[in-house]
């Protein structure tokens, strides 16, 4: 099988669903006082970390392609080196400008190390299909993938609630209007990080061919594509919910988003 990306491959664990809750309307997220590139970031620079070496013709260097991969995802895989060993965890994500917002428990050793300056690698992948070639060696996948390298910064306490609201609105759009506001205790227990999208690579082989006319393979063997899509199921109401409470519009909004994109 051909390799999926020249960068680390994402894990398959499902993202956590422990999202912060708030009833405040969505507002523009205050920016931190971190140094910003001037002028605003445009094309993606090629560095030793971001240059794709296998299937380099599938690399995209326009920032719009990076935003498209990030914005179409609900989760990614965040990796660090901890005590000389790699550790990678699934995490909910959401973009704010030229940063990716991440959140986790303030009691997490993983997040504490990131907050202290440990370099991170965030991988986001949309798997689009399986390519059935006439040999296992040439069989592969169609996908879009982004890999971000950098050092994250902690969102200051005064900006934390707005950041959590922005992240929640990406993961569960409109849910903030259905539920109670976050408590001081919940805010204190949650760490929010900003990871700049300054050093990142995008690989997109969604239009790659299954085979070529002159490959010399036996055409009596079936070859082709198996497209893959994510489908949202019917909402399942918690048994503790009062009978007769309708499913809120925010759930339907999330389902329609998945139906429109076919990926998460």
Coordinates of C-alpha atoms in Angstrom, one line a residue:
X1 CA 0.0 0.0 0.0
X2 CA 1.3 3.5 -0.7
X3 CA 1.7 5.7 2.3
X4 CA -1.0 8.2 3.2
X5 CA 1.3 11.2 3.9
X6 CA 4.9 12.1 4.3
X7 CA 3.9 13.4 7.7
X8 CA 2.7 11.4 10.8
X9 CA -0.6 9.7 10.2
X10 CA -3.6 10.6 12.4
X11 CA -5.1 8.2 15.0
X12 CA -8.5 6.7 14.6
X13 CA -9.9 7.4 18.1
X14 CA -13.1 9.4 18.3
X15 CA -12.9 12.9 19.6
X16 CA -14.1 13.7 23.1
X17 CA -17.6 15.2 23.5
X18 CA -17.1 17.0 26.8
X19 CA -17.8 20.4 25.3
X20 CA -18.0 23.6 27.3
X21 CA -21.5 25.1 27.7
X22 CA -22.7 28.7 27.5
X23 CA -25.8 30.7 26.6
X24 CA -24.1 33.9 25.5
X25 CA -24.4 35.0 21.9
X26 CA -21.4 34.4 19.7
X27 CA -19.0 37.3 19.7
X28 CA -15.8 38.2 17.9
X29 CA -13.0 36.4 19.7
X30 CA -10.5 38.8 21.4
X31 CA -7.0 38.3 20.1
X32 CA -4.0 37.6 22.4
X33 CA -1.0 39.8 22.5
X34 CA 1.2 37.1 20.8
X35 CA 3.5 38.4 18.0
X36 CA 1.7 38.3 14.7
X37 CA 3.2 38.1 11.2
X38 CA 3.0 41.4 9.2
X39 CA 1.5 41.4 6.7
X40 CA -1.1 38.7 7.5
X41 CA -0.1 35.2 6.7
X42 CA -0.7 34.1 3.1
X43 CA 1.0 31.2 1.3
X44 CA 2.4 28.3 3.4
X45 CA 6.2 28.4 3.6
X46 CA 8.1 25.2 2.7
X47 CA 10.4 24.2 5.6
X48 CA 12.2 21.0 6.6
X49 CA 9.1 20.1 8.5
X50 CA 6.4 21.0 6.0
X51 CA 7.9 19.9 2.6
X52 CA 6.1 16.8 1.4
X53 CA 8.6 14.3 0.0
X54 CA 6.4 11.4 -1.1
X55 CA 3.8 12.4 -3.7
X56 CA 5.0 16.0 -3.6
X57 CA 2.8 16.9 -6.5
X58 CA -0.2 16.6 -4.2
X59 CA 1.1 19.3 -1.8
X60 CA -0.9 22.5 -1.6
X61 CA 0.8 25.6 -0.5
X62 CA -2.1 28.1 -0.5
X63 CA -3.4 29.0 2.9
X64 CA -7.0 28.7 1.7
X65 CA -6.4 24.9 1.3
X66 CA -5.2 24.7 4.9
X67 CA -8.2 26.6 6.2
X68 CA -10.5 24.3 4.2
X69 CA -9.1 21.2 5.8
X70 CA -9.1 22.7 9.3
X71 CA -12.6 24.2 9.1
X72 CA -14.1 21.0 7.7
X73 CA -12.9 19.0 10.7
X74 CA -14.3 18.6 14.2
X75 CA -11.2 16.8 15.6
X76 CA -7.5 16.2 15.0
X77 CA -4.7 14.3 16.5
X78 CA -2.3 16.3 18.8
X79 CA 1.1 14.8 19.4
X80 CA 4.1 15.7 21.6
X81 CA 7.2 13.9 22.8
X82 CA 6.8 13.1 26.5
X83 CA 9.7 11.6 28.5
X84 CA 11.4 10.6 25.2
X85 CA 8.3 8.8 23.9
X86 CA 5.8 10.1 21.4
X87 CA 2.2 10.6 22.7
X88 CA -0.7 11.4 20.4
X89 CA -4.3 12.1 21.5
X90 CA -7.5 12.9 19.7
X91 CA -8.8 16.4 20.4
X92 CA -11.6 18.7 19.3
X93 CA -10.5 21.7 17.3
X94 CA -11.7 24.9 15.8
X95 CA -10.0 27.7 13.9
X96 CA -9.9 31.3 14.8
X97 CA -8.1 33.4 12.2
X98 CA -4.5 32.1 11.8
X99 CA -4.7 30.0 15.0
X100 CA -6.3 26.6 15.9
X101 CA -8.1 26.6 19.3
X102 CA -7.5 23.5 21.5
X103 CA -9.0 22.8 24.9
X104 CA -8.4 20.2 27.7
X105 CA -8.3 19.8 31.5
X106 CA -6.0 22.0 33.5
X107 CA -5.1 18.8 35.4
X108 CA -3.8 17.1 32.3
X109 CA -0.1 16.4 32.3
X110 CA -0.3 16.3 28.5
X111 CA -1.8 19.8 28.3
X112 CA 0.4 21.2 31.0
X113 CA 3.5 20.2 29.0
X114 CA 2.1 21.9 25.9
X115 CA 1.4 25.0 27.9
X116 CA 5.0 25.0 29.2
X117 CA 6.3 25.1 25.6
X118 CA 6.5 21.5 24.4
X119 CA 6.5 21.5 20.6
X120 CA 3.4 19.9 19.1
X121 CA 2.3 18.4 15.9
X122 CA -1.4 18.5 15.0
X123 CA -2.7 16.3 12.2
X124 CA -6.2 16.6 10.6
X125 CA -7.3 14.1 7.9
X126 CA -10.4 13.7 5.8
X127 CA -10.5 10.2 4.3
X128 CA -12.4 10.4 1.1
X129 CA -12.2 6.9 -0.4
X130 CA -10.2 3.7 -1.0
X131 CA -8.4 3.2 -4.3
X132 CA -8.5 -0.4 -5.5
X133 CA -5.6 -0.8 -8.0
X134 CA -4.7 -4.1 -9.7
X135 CA -2.0 -4.7 -7.1
X136 CA -1.8 -4.3 -3.4
X137 CA 1.3 -2.2 -3.8
X138 CA -0.5 0.4 -5.9
X139 CA -3.7 0.4 -3.9
X140 CA -4.1 3.5 -1.7
X141 CA -6.5 6.1 -0.4
X142 CA -8.0 9.4 -1.4
X143 CA -7.7 12.0 1.3
X144 CA -7.0 15.6 2.3
X145 CA -4.6 16.1 5.2
X146 CA -3.1 19.0 7.1
X147 CA -0.1 18.8 9.5
X148 CA 0.7 21.7 11.7
X149 CA 3.9 22.2 13.7
X150 CA 4.5 24.7 16.4
X151 CA 4.4 25.8 20.0
X152 CA 1.0 26.6 21.5
X153 CA 0.2 29.4 23.9
X154 CA -2.3 29.6 26.8
X155 CA -5.3 31.8 26.2
X156 CA -5.4 34.4 29.0
X157 CA -8.2 34.1 31.6
X158 CA -9.9 37.2 30.4
X159 CA -10.2 35.7 26.9
X160 CA -10.9 32.1 27.9
X161 CA -14.7 32.2 27.9
X162 CA -14.9 33.8 24.4
X163 CA -12.4 31.2 23.1
X164 CA -14.4 28.3 24.5
X165 CA -17.6 29.8 23.0
X166 CA -15.9 30.1 19.6
X167 CA -14.7 26.5 19.8
X168 CA -18.1 25.2 21.0
X169 CA -19.8 27.0 18.2
X170 CA -17.6 25.3 15.7
X171 CA -18.2 21.8 17.2
X172 CA -21.9 22.2 18.0
X173 CA -23.2 25.3 16.1
X174 CA -26.0 27.0 17.9
X175 CA -25.8 24.9 21.1
X176 CA -24.8 27.9 23.2
X177 CA -28.4 29.2 22.9
X178 CA -29.8 26.0 24.3
X179 CA -27.9 25.6 27.6
X180 CA -26.8 27.4 30.7
X181 CA -23.7 29.6 30.9
X182 CA -20.4 28.1 32.0
X183 CA -19.6 28.4 35.7
X184 CA -16.5 29.9 37.2
X185 CA -15.5 26.4 38.3
X186 CA -15.8 25.0 34.8
X187 CA -13.7 27.8 33.4
X188 CA -11.1 27.3 36.0
X189 CA -10.9 23.6 35.2
X190 CA -10.4 24.1 31.5
X191 CA -7.3 25.1 29.6
X192 CA -7.5 26.7 26.2
X193 CA -4.6 26.9 23.9
X194 CA -3.8 28.7 20.6
X195 CA -1.7 26.9 18.1
X196 CA -0.5 29.3 15.3
X197 CA -0.9 28.1 11.7
X198 CA 2.5 29.5 10.7
X199 CA 4.2 26.2 9.9
X200 CA 1.9 23.8 8.2
X201 CA 1.6 21.5 5.2
X202 CA -1.4 20.3 3.2
X203 CA -1.6 17.2 1.0
X204 CA -4.6 16.7 -1.2
X205 CA -4.8 13.7 -3.5
X206 CA -8.6 13.7 -3.9
X207 CA -8.2 13.8 -7.7
X208 CA -5.5 11.2 -8.0
X209 CA -5.9 8.4 -10.6
X210 CA -6.4 4.8 -9.7
X211 CA -4.2 3.6 -12.5
X212 CA -2.4 4.7 -15.7
X213 CA -3.0 3.4 -19.3
X214 CA 0.6 2.1 -19.7
X215 CA 1.1 0.3 -16.3
X216 CA 1.1 -3.2 -17.9
X217 CA -1.4 -4.6 -15.4
X218 CA -4.0 -7.3 -16.2
X219 CA -7.3 -5.5 -17.1
X220 CA -9.4 -8.5 -16.2
X221 CA -8.9 -7.7 -12.5
X222 CA -11.4 -5.2 -11.2
X223 CA -10.0 -1.7 -10.3
X224 CA -11.7 1.4 -9.1
X225 CA -12.8 3.6 -6.2
X226 CA -14.9 3.0 -3.1
X227 CA -16.0 6.6 -2.0
X228 CA -16.3 7.1 1.7
X229 CA -18.7 9.5 3.5
X230 CA -19.5 10.3 7.1
X231 CA -23.3 10.2 7.8
X232 CA -25.0 11.6 10.9
X233 CA -27.6 9.2 12.4
X234 CA -30.9 10.1 14.1
X235 CA -30.6 12.0 17.4
X236 CA -30.9 9.8 20.5
X237 CA -32.5 11.5 23.5
X238 CA -31.0 10.9 26.9
X239 CA -33.3 8.8 29.1
X240 CA -33.0 11.5 31.8
X241 CA -34.5 14.1 29.6
X242 CA -38.1 15.2 30.5
X243 CA -40.5 13.4 28.2
X244 CA -41.7 15.5 25.2
X245 CA -38.7 17.8 25.1
X246 CA -38.0 18.4 21.3
X247 CA -34.7 17.9 19.7
X248 CA -33.2 21.4 19.4
X249 CA -32.5 23.1 16.1
X250 CA -28.7 23.1 16.9
X251 CA -28.6 19.3 16.6
X252 CA -30.3 19.4 13.2
X253 CA -27.8 22.1 12.2
X254 CA -24.9 19.9 13.0
X255 CA -26.5 17.0 11.1
X256 CA -26.9 19.1 8.0
X257 CA -23.3 20.2 8.1
X258 CA -22.1 16.6 8.2
X259 CA -24.5 15.7 5.3
X260 CA -23.2 18.6 3.2
X261 CA -19.5 17.8 3.7
X262 CA -19.5 14.0 4.2
X263 CA -16.5 14.4 6.5
X264 CA -15.7 15.3 10.1

